[in-house]
């Protein structure tokens, strides 16, 4: 891996960026610029503060200025879809785009969040998802991509539990063609005791500054479970600390962020993403 950290910007520099509102907190520029340099790509990745009313012009700008790729984040992941030329099948089914590839003015939208999460889970904690019984807590935007990507790994079953049970049932119904899925209320989790191999928190419960909050009773956990949390601020949530104390294998949310970016990097450059360089950039 190249150790060159010099930034070369010239008339051949390839443009990348992330569009969001707000965007100044984003760690993507730091992670992607480090990755571009590590792989010797003459490119630069910047944060683009795009208000909702400017999204159409911003996407026209991607074409006009020849950006090779952009990420889109909150609040644009759904509204950007009609502005693109093509939507990848997975992104269409999930109903959200987080990565755009520009092939000579033709913009294609992808969703790398769900597949990024699953790649992280497999690389970092649970290599075999096939045949496993999975409890997903939460049924928001992040859960959607994750449930879809998990279902494709052929687990034995996925139970989605949410504070608003109706949303869990809707999510399960949307993807039932891809695997055995059920939507339940939080009160129904008790009946799954002893049945679950992998627990995944996709809610914002436990995120900074509410670090003492937890989305399920930790006494329900068993030592042979893998417990995963999408939250990466803090890197270790109360749920993960409690799970570790009970002997569970734990998996935090930083890997999802790295691997969703890794897929985007690979789509744009055709090069394998430098995962450890990206992780190091974020941990700094
Ligand atoms: P979202 O669409 O707003 O969904 C939030 C989910 O959390 C819903 O299921 C909601 O339940 C539940 N929830 C919120 N507050 C709750 C509370 N007090 N008690 C119980 N349930 C509660 O958000 P999202 O985009 O899916 O993001 C969810 C989390 O994932 C965030 O913490 C985010 O930082 C994290 N995330 C991480 C990554 C990564 O790269 N690691 C990527 C995306 C998201 P209701 O439906 O009942 O409201």
Coordinates of C-alpha atoms and ligand atoms in Angstrom, one line a residue:
X1 CA 0.0 0.0 0.0
X2 CA 1.4 3.4 -0.9
X3 CA 2.4 5.6 2.0
X4 CA 2.2 8.8 -0.2
X5 CA 0.0 11.3 1.6
X6 CA 0.7 14.3 -0.7
X7 CA -2.4 15.7 -2.4
X8 CA -1.8 16.4 -6.1
X9 CA -4.6 18.4 -7.6
X10 CA -4.3 19.3 -11.3
X11 CA -6.4 19.5 -14.5
X12 CA -6.7 15.7 -14.5
X13 CA -8.0 15.4 -11.0
X14 CA -11.2 13.3 -10.8
X15 CA -14.0 14.8 -8.7
X16 CA -16.1 13.1 -6.0
X17 CA -18.2 14.3 -3.2
X18 CA -21.0 13.8 -0.7
X19 CA -24.3 15.8 -0.8
X20 CA -26.3 16.3 2.3
X21 CA -28.0 18.9 4.6
X22 CA -26.4 19.2 7.1
X23 CA -23.0 17.9 5.9
X24 CA -20.2 19.6 7.9
X25 CA -20.1 16.7 10.4
X26 CA -19.4 14.1 7.6
X27 CA -16.4 11.9 7.9
X28 CA -16.7 10.7 4.3
X29 CA -14.2 13.2 2.8
X30 CA -11.5 12.3 5.3
X31 CA -12.1 8.5 4.7
X32 CA -12.3 8.7 0.9
X33 CA -9.4 11.2 0.3
X34 CA -7.2 8.9 2.3
X35 CA -8.4 5.9 0.2
X36 CA -7.8 7.7 -3.1
X37 CA -4.3 8.6 -2.0
X38 CA -3.5 5.1 -0.8
X39 CA -4.5 3.7 -4.1
X40 CA -2.7 6.4 -6.2
X41 CA -5.9 7.8 -7.7
X42 CA -5.6 11.4 -8.8
X43 CA -9.0 12.4 -7.2
X44 CA -10.5 14.6 -4.6
X45 CA -13.6 14.0 -2.5
X46 CA -15.4 17.0 -0.9
X47 CA -18.5 17.7 1.2
X48 CA -21.3 19.5 -0.7
X49 CA -23.9 21.3 1.4
X50 CA -27.0 20.9 -0.8
X51 CA -30.4 22.2 0.5
X52 CA -33.4 20.2 -0.7
X53 CA -34.5 22.9 -3.1
X54 CA -31.1 22.9 -4.8
X55 CA -30.9 19.1 -5.3
X56 CA -32.0 19.2 -9.0
X57 CA -29.4 21.8 -9.9
X58 CA -26.8 20.0 -7.9
X59 CA -27.4 16.7 -9.8
X60 CA -27.3 18.7 -13.1
X61 CA -24.0 20.1 -11.9
X62 CA -22.6 16.5 -11.4
X63 CA -23.3 15.9 -15.1
X64 CA -22.1 19.4 -16.2
X65 CA -18.9 19.3 -14.2
X66 CA -18.1 15.7 -14.8
X67 CA -18.0 14.5 -11.2
X68 CA -17.2 10.7 -11.4
X69 CA -19.2 9.9 -8.3
X70 CA -21.1 11.2 -5.4
X71 CA -22.6 9.9 -2.2
X72 CA -26.0 11.2 -1.1
X73 CA -27.1 11.3 2.5
X74 CA -29.9 12.7 4.6
X75 CA -32.3 14.1 3.5
X76 CA -31.7 13.3 -0.2
X77 CA -31.6 9.5 -0.4
X78 CA -35.1 9.2 -1.7
X79 CA -35.7 12.5 -3.5
X80 CA -32.6 12.0 -5.7
X81 CA -34.0 8.9 -7.4
X82 CA -36.2 10.6 -10.1
X83 CA -33.3 12.8 -11.0
X84 CA -31.1 9.9 -12.2
X85 CA -30.9 8.0 -15.5
X86 CA -30.9 4.5 -14.0
X87 CA -31.5 2.9 -10.6
X88 CA -29.9 -0.3 -9.8
X89 CA -32.4 -3.1 -9.0
X90 CA -31.4 -3.4 -5.3
X91 CA -31.6 0.4 -4.7
X92 CA -35.1 0.4 -6.4
X93 CA -36.3 -2.3 -4.1
X94 CA -34.9 -0.6 -1.0
X95 CA -36.3 2.7 -2.2
X96 CA -33.2 4.8 -1.5
X97 CA -29.9 5.7 -3.2
X98 CA -26.7 6.6 -1.4
X99 CA -24.1 6.3 -4.3
X100 CA -24.2 7.7 -7.8
X101 CA -21.9 6.6 -10.6
X102 CA -21.4 9.0 -13.5
X103 CA -20.5 7.2 -16.8
X104 CA -20.0 10.0 -19.3
X105 CA -23.1 11.9 -18.2
X106 CA -25.3 8.8 -17.5
X107 CA -26.0 8.7 -13.8
X108 CA -26.8 5.4 -12.1
X109 CA -28.0 5.2 -8.5
X110 CA -27.0 2.4 -6.1
X111 CA -27.6 1.6 -2.4
X112 CA -24.4 0.4 -0.7
X113 CA -25.7 0.7 2.9
X114 CA -27.3 -2.7 3.3
X115 CA -24.6 -4.6 1.4
X116 CA -21.9 -2.6 3.3
X117 CA -23.4 -3.6 6.6
X118 CA -23.6 -7.3 5.6
X119 CA -20.0 -7.3 4.4
X120 CA -18.9 -5.7 7.7
X121 CA -20.9 -8.3 9.7
X122 CA -19.3 -11.2 7.8
X123 CA -15.8 -9.8 7.8
X124 CA -15.8 -8.7 11.4
X125 CA -18.1 -11.0 13.4
X126 CA -20.2 -13.6 11.7
X127 CA -18.9 -15.2 8.5
X128 CA -21.9 -17.4 8.0
X129 CA -25.3 -15.8 8.0
X130 CA -26.9 -18.6 6.0
X131 CA -29.1 -20.7 8.3
X132 CA -29.0 -18.1 11.2
X133 CA -32.0 -16.7 13.0
X134 CA -31.8 -12.9 13.2
X135 CA -33.6 -10.3 15.3
X136 CA -33.5 -6.8 13.8
X137 CA -34.6 -4.1 16.2
X138 CA -36.0 -1.0 14.4
X139 CA -37.8 -0.5 11.1
X140 CA -36.5 2.8 9.9
X141 CA -34.5 3.8 6.8
X142 CA -31.3 1.9 7.8
X143 CA -33.2 -1.3 8.7
X144 CA -34.7 -1.4 5.2
X145 CA -31.5 -1.8 3.3
X146 CA -30.1 -4.2 6.0
X147 CA -33.1 -6.5 6.1
X148 CA -33.1 -6.7 2.3
X149 CA -29.3 -7.5 2.2
X150 CA -29.6 -10.0 5.1
X151 CA -32.5 -11.8 3.4
X152 CA -30.4 -12.5 0.4
X153 CA -27.9 -14.3 2.6
X154 CA -30.5 -17.1 3.2
X155 CA -30.9 -16.9 6.9
X156 CA -33.3 -19.3 8.6
X157 CA -35.5 -16.4 9.6
X158 CA -35.5 -12.6 10.3
X159 CA -37.8 -11.1 12.9
X160 CA -38.2 -7.3 12.8
X161 CA -39.2 -5.7 16.1
X162 CA -40.1 -2.1 16.3
X163 CA -41.6 0.4 18.8
X164 CA -44.2 1.1 16.2
X165 CA -45.1 -2.5 15.4
X166 CA -47.0 -1.6 12.2
X167 CA -43.8 -0.3 10.6
X168 CA -42.1 -3.6 11.4
X169 CA -45.0 -5.6 9.8
X170 CA -44.9 -3.3 6.7
X171 CA -41.1 -3.8 6.3
X172 CA -41.5 -7.6 6.6
X173 CA -44.3 -7.6 4.1
X174 CA -42.3 -5.6 1.6
X175 CA -39.4 -8.1 1.4
X176 CA -41.3 -11.4 2.1
X177 CA -40.4 -12.6 -1.4
X178 CA -36.7 -12.7 -0.4
X179 CA -36.9 -14.9 2.7
X180 CA -38.8 -15.8 5.9
X181 CA -39.6 -12.5 7.5
X182 CA -41.9 -11.5 10.4
X183 CA -42.7 -8.1 11.8
X184 CA -43.5 -7.9 15.6
X185 CA -43.9 -5.4 18.4
X186 CA -41.2 -5.0 21.1
X187 CA -43.3 -6.8 23.6
X188 CA -43.2 -10.0 21.5
X189 CA -39.4 -10.3 21.7
X190 CA -39.7 -12.3 24.9
X191 CA -41.3 -15.2 23.1
X192 CA -38.2 -15.5 20.9
X193 CA -36.0 -16.3 23.9
X194 CA -33.5 -19.0 23.0
X195 CA -34.4 -18.8 19.4
X196 CA -32.0 -16.1 18.1
X197 CA -28.4 -16.2 16.8
X198 CA -27.8 -12.6 15.8
X199 CA -29.4 -9.4 17.3
X200 CA -29.0 -6.2 15.4
X201 CA -29.9 -2.8 16.8
X202 CA -30.9 -0.4 13.9
X203 CA -32.6 2.1 16.1
X204 CA -31.0 5.4 17.2
X205 CA -31.5 4.3 20.9
X206 CA -28.1 4.6 22.6
X207 CA -26.6 7.1 20.3
X208 CA -24.7 10.1 21.6
X209 CA -25.7 12.0 23.7
X210 CA -28.2 9.4 25.1
X211 CA -25.5 6.8 25.7
X212 CA -27.2 5.2 28.7
X213 CA -30.2 4.2 26.6
X214 CA -30.6 0.6 25.4
X215 CA -33.2 -0.8 23.0
X216 CA -33.7 -4.2 24.7
X217 CA -33.4 -5.8 28.1
X218 CA -29.9 -7.2 28.1
X219 CA -30.9 -10.1 30.4
X220 CA -32.6 -11.5 27.4
X221 CA -29.2 -12.0 25.7
X222 CA -27.4 -15.4 25.7
X223 CA -23.6 -15.9 25.5
X224 CA -23.7 -17.7 22.2
X225 CA -25.3 -14.7 20.4
X226 CA -23.7 -12.2 18.1
X227 CA -24.9 -8.7 19.0
X228 CA -24.5 -5.9 16.5
X229 CA -25.3 -2.2 16.7
X230 CA -25.4 0.2 13.7
X231 CA -24.5 3.2 16.0
X232 CA -20.9 4.3 15.7
X233 CA -21.1 7.3 18.0
X234 CA -20.2 6.0 20.6
X235 CA -18.1 3.2 19.0
X236 CA -19.4 0.9 21.8
X237 CA -23.0 1.4 22.9
X238 CA -24.5 0.4 26.2
X239 CA -26.1 -2.6 24.3
X240 CA -22.6 -3.8 23.1
X241 CA -21.1 -3.3 26.6
X242 CA -23.9 -5.3 28.2
X243 CA -23.7 -8.0 25.5
X244 CA -19.9 -8.4 25.9
X245 CA -20.3 -8.7 29.7
X246 CA -22.7 -11.6 29.1
X247 CA -20.2 -13.4 26.8
X248 CA -21.7 -12.4 23.4
X249 CA -19.7 -11.7 20.3
X250 CA -20.1 -7.9 19.6
X251 CA -20.0 -5.9 16.4
X252 CA -20.2 -2.1 16.2
X253 CA -21.4 0.3 13.5
X254 CA -18.1 1.7 12.2
X255 CA -17.6 -1.2 9.8
X256 CA -20.9 -0.5 8.1
X257 CA -19.8 3.1 7.5
X258 CA -16.5 1.9 6.1
X259 CA -17.9 -0.8 3.9
X260 CA -20.7 1.3 2.4
X261 CA -17.9 3.7 1.4
X262 CA -15.7 0.8 0.2
X263 CA -18.4 -0.4 -2.2
X264 CA -18.8 3.2 -3.5
X265 CA -15.1 3.5 -4.0
X266 CA -15.0 0.2 -5.9
X267 CA -17.9 1.2 -8.2
X268 CA -16.2 4.5 -9.0
X269 CA -12.6 3.4 -9.4
X270 CA -12.8 -0.3 -10.2
X271 CA -10.1 -0.8 -7.6
X272 CA -10.4 -2.8 -4.3
X273 CA -11.0 -0.4 -1.5
X274 CA -8.1 0.0 1.1
X275 CA -10.3 -1.0 4.0
X276 CA -7.7 -0.7 6.8
X277 CA -6.6 2.7 5.5
X278 CA -10.2 3.9 5.6
X279 CA -10.7 2.4 9.1
X280 CA -7.5 4.2 10.3
X281 CA -8.6 7.5 8.9
X282 CA -11.9 7.3 10.8
X283 CA -10.4 6.1 14.0
X284 CA -8.0 9.2 14.0
Ligands
LIG1 P1 -34.9 6.4 11.2 O1 -35.3 6.1 9.8 O2 -35.3 7.7 11.8 O3 -35.4 5.2 12.1 C1 -35.2 5.2 13.5 C2 -35.7 3.9 14.2 O4 -35.4 4.0 15.6 C3 -37.1 3.5 14.1 O5 -37.3 2.1 14.0 C4 -37.7 4.1 15.4 O6 -38.9 3.5 15.8 C5 -36.6 3.8 16.3 N1 -36.5 4.6 17.5 C6 -36.1 5.9 17.5 N2 -36.2 6.4 18.8 C7 -36.7 5.4 19.6 C8 -37.0 5.2 20.9 N3 -36.8 6.2 21.8 N4 -37.4 4.0 21.4 C9 -37.5 3.0 20.5 N5 -37.3 3.1 19.2 C10 -36.9 4.3 18.7 O7 -33.3 6.3 11.3 P2 -32.2 5.4 10.5 O8 -31.8 6.3 9.3 O9 -32.8 4.1 10.2 O10 -31.0 5.3 11.5 C11 -31.1 4.5 12.7 C12 -29.7 4.4 13.4 O11 -28.8 3.8 12.5 C13 -29.1 5.8 13.7 O12 -28.5 5.7 15.0 C14 -28.0 6.0 12.7 O13 -26.9 6.7 13.2 C15 -27.6 4.5 12.5 N6 -27.0 4.4 11.1 C16 -25.7 3.9 11.1 C17 -25.1 3.8 9.8 C18 -23.7 3.3 9.7 O14 -23.0 3.5 8.7 N7 -23.2 2.6 10.8 C19 -25.8 4.1 8.7 C20 -27.1 4.5 8.8 C21 -27.7 4.6 10.0 P3 -40.3 4.1 15.4 O15 -40.6 3.6 14.0 O16 -41.3 3.5 16.4 O17 -40.2 5.6 15.4

